[in-house]
Coordinates of C-alpha atoms in Angstrom, one line a residue:
M4 CA 39.2 -2.9 10.0
K5 CA 37.4 -6.0 11.2
K6 CA 35.0 -3.8 13.3
L7 CA 34.2 -1.7 10.2
A8 CA 33.4 -4.8 8.2
I9 CA 31.1 -6.1 10.9
L10 CA 29.4 -2.7 11.2
L11 CA 28.9 -2.4 7.4
T12 CA 27.5 -6.0 7.2
T13 CA 25.1 -5.3 10.0
F14 CA 24.0 -2.0 8.5
T15 CA 23.4 -3.7 5.1
M16 CA 21.4 -6.5 6.7
M17 CA 19.2 -4.0 8.5
L18 CA 18.5 -2.0 5.3
T19 CA 17.7 -5.2 3.4
L20 CA 15.3 -6.4 6.1
T21 CA 13.6 -3.0 6.3
A22 CA 13.2 -2.6 2.6
C23 CA 11.8 -6.1 2.1
G24 CA 9.9 -6.4 5.3
S25 CA 7.1 -4.0 4.4
S26 CA 4.0 -5.6 2.9
Q27 CA 1.7 -2.6 3.1
C28 CA 1.1 0.0 0.6
Q29 CA 3.3 3.1 0.9
A30 CA 0.5 5.5 0.3
E31 CA -0.4 7.4 3.4
G32 CA -3.2 5.8 5.4
C33 CA -3.5 2.7 3.1
E34 CA -3.0 -0.7 4.7
N35 CA -3.6 -2.9 1.6
E36 CA -1.0 -5.4 0.5
V37 CA 1.7 -4.3 -1.9
Y38 CA 0.9 -5.0 -5.6
Q39 CA 3.9 -3.4 -7.4
D40 CA 6.5 -0.7 -6.7
G41 CA 5.5 -0.4 -3.1
Y42 CA 1.8 0.4 -3.8
C43 CA -1.4 -1.5 -3.6
E44 CA -3.2 -2.2 -6.9
Y45 CA -5.4 1.0 -6.5
H46 CA -2.6 3.4 -5.6
Y47 CA -0.3 1.9 -8.3
A48 CA -2.9 2.5 -10.9
L49 CA -3.2 6.1 -9.7
E50 CA 0.6 6.7 -9.8
V51 CA 0.7 5.3 -13.4
A52 CA -2.2 7.5 -14.4
K53 CA -0.5 10.6 -12.9
D54 CA 2.7 9.8 -14.7
T55 CA 0.9 9.2 -18.0
V56 CA -1.1 12.4 -17.8
S57 CA 1.9 14.5 -16.7
S58 CA 4.0 13.1 -19.6
A59 CA 1.2 13.8 -22.1
A60 CA 0.7 17.4 -20.7
N61 CA 4.4 18.1 -21.0
D62 CA 4.5 16.8 -24.6
V63 CA 1.5 19.0 -25.5
L64 CA 3.2 22.1 -23.9
N65 CA 6.5 21.4 -25.6
S66 CA 4.7 21.0 -29.0
I67 CA 2.8 24.3 -28.5
F68 CA 5.6 26.4 -27.0
G69 CA 8.6 24.5 -28.2
G70 CA 11.2 23.2 -26.0

């Protein structure tokens, strides 16, 4: 039981360090610093724009065809 606790603690620490250790944008090929949600300022704006357009398109389609 003691070995399992040590293993879980070590695994959790590794995950935490890996998740918090990245300071580069998660977009492929981008090396800019992280702005928000793992993206640099440029790629974050692109993701927000994609989500907004997708949501608006779905709303329009649902209003036309019902859903």
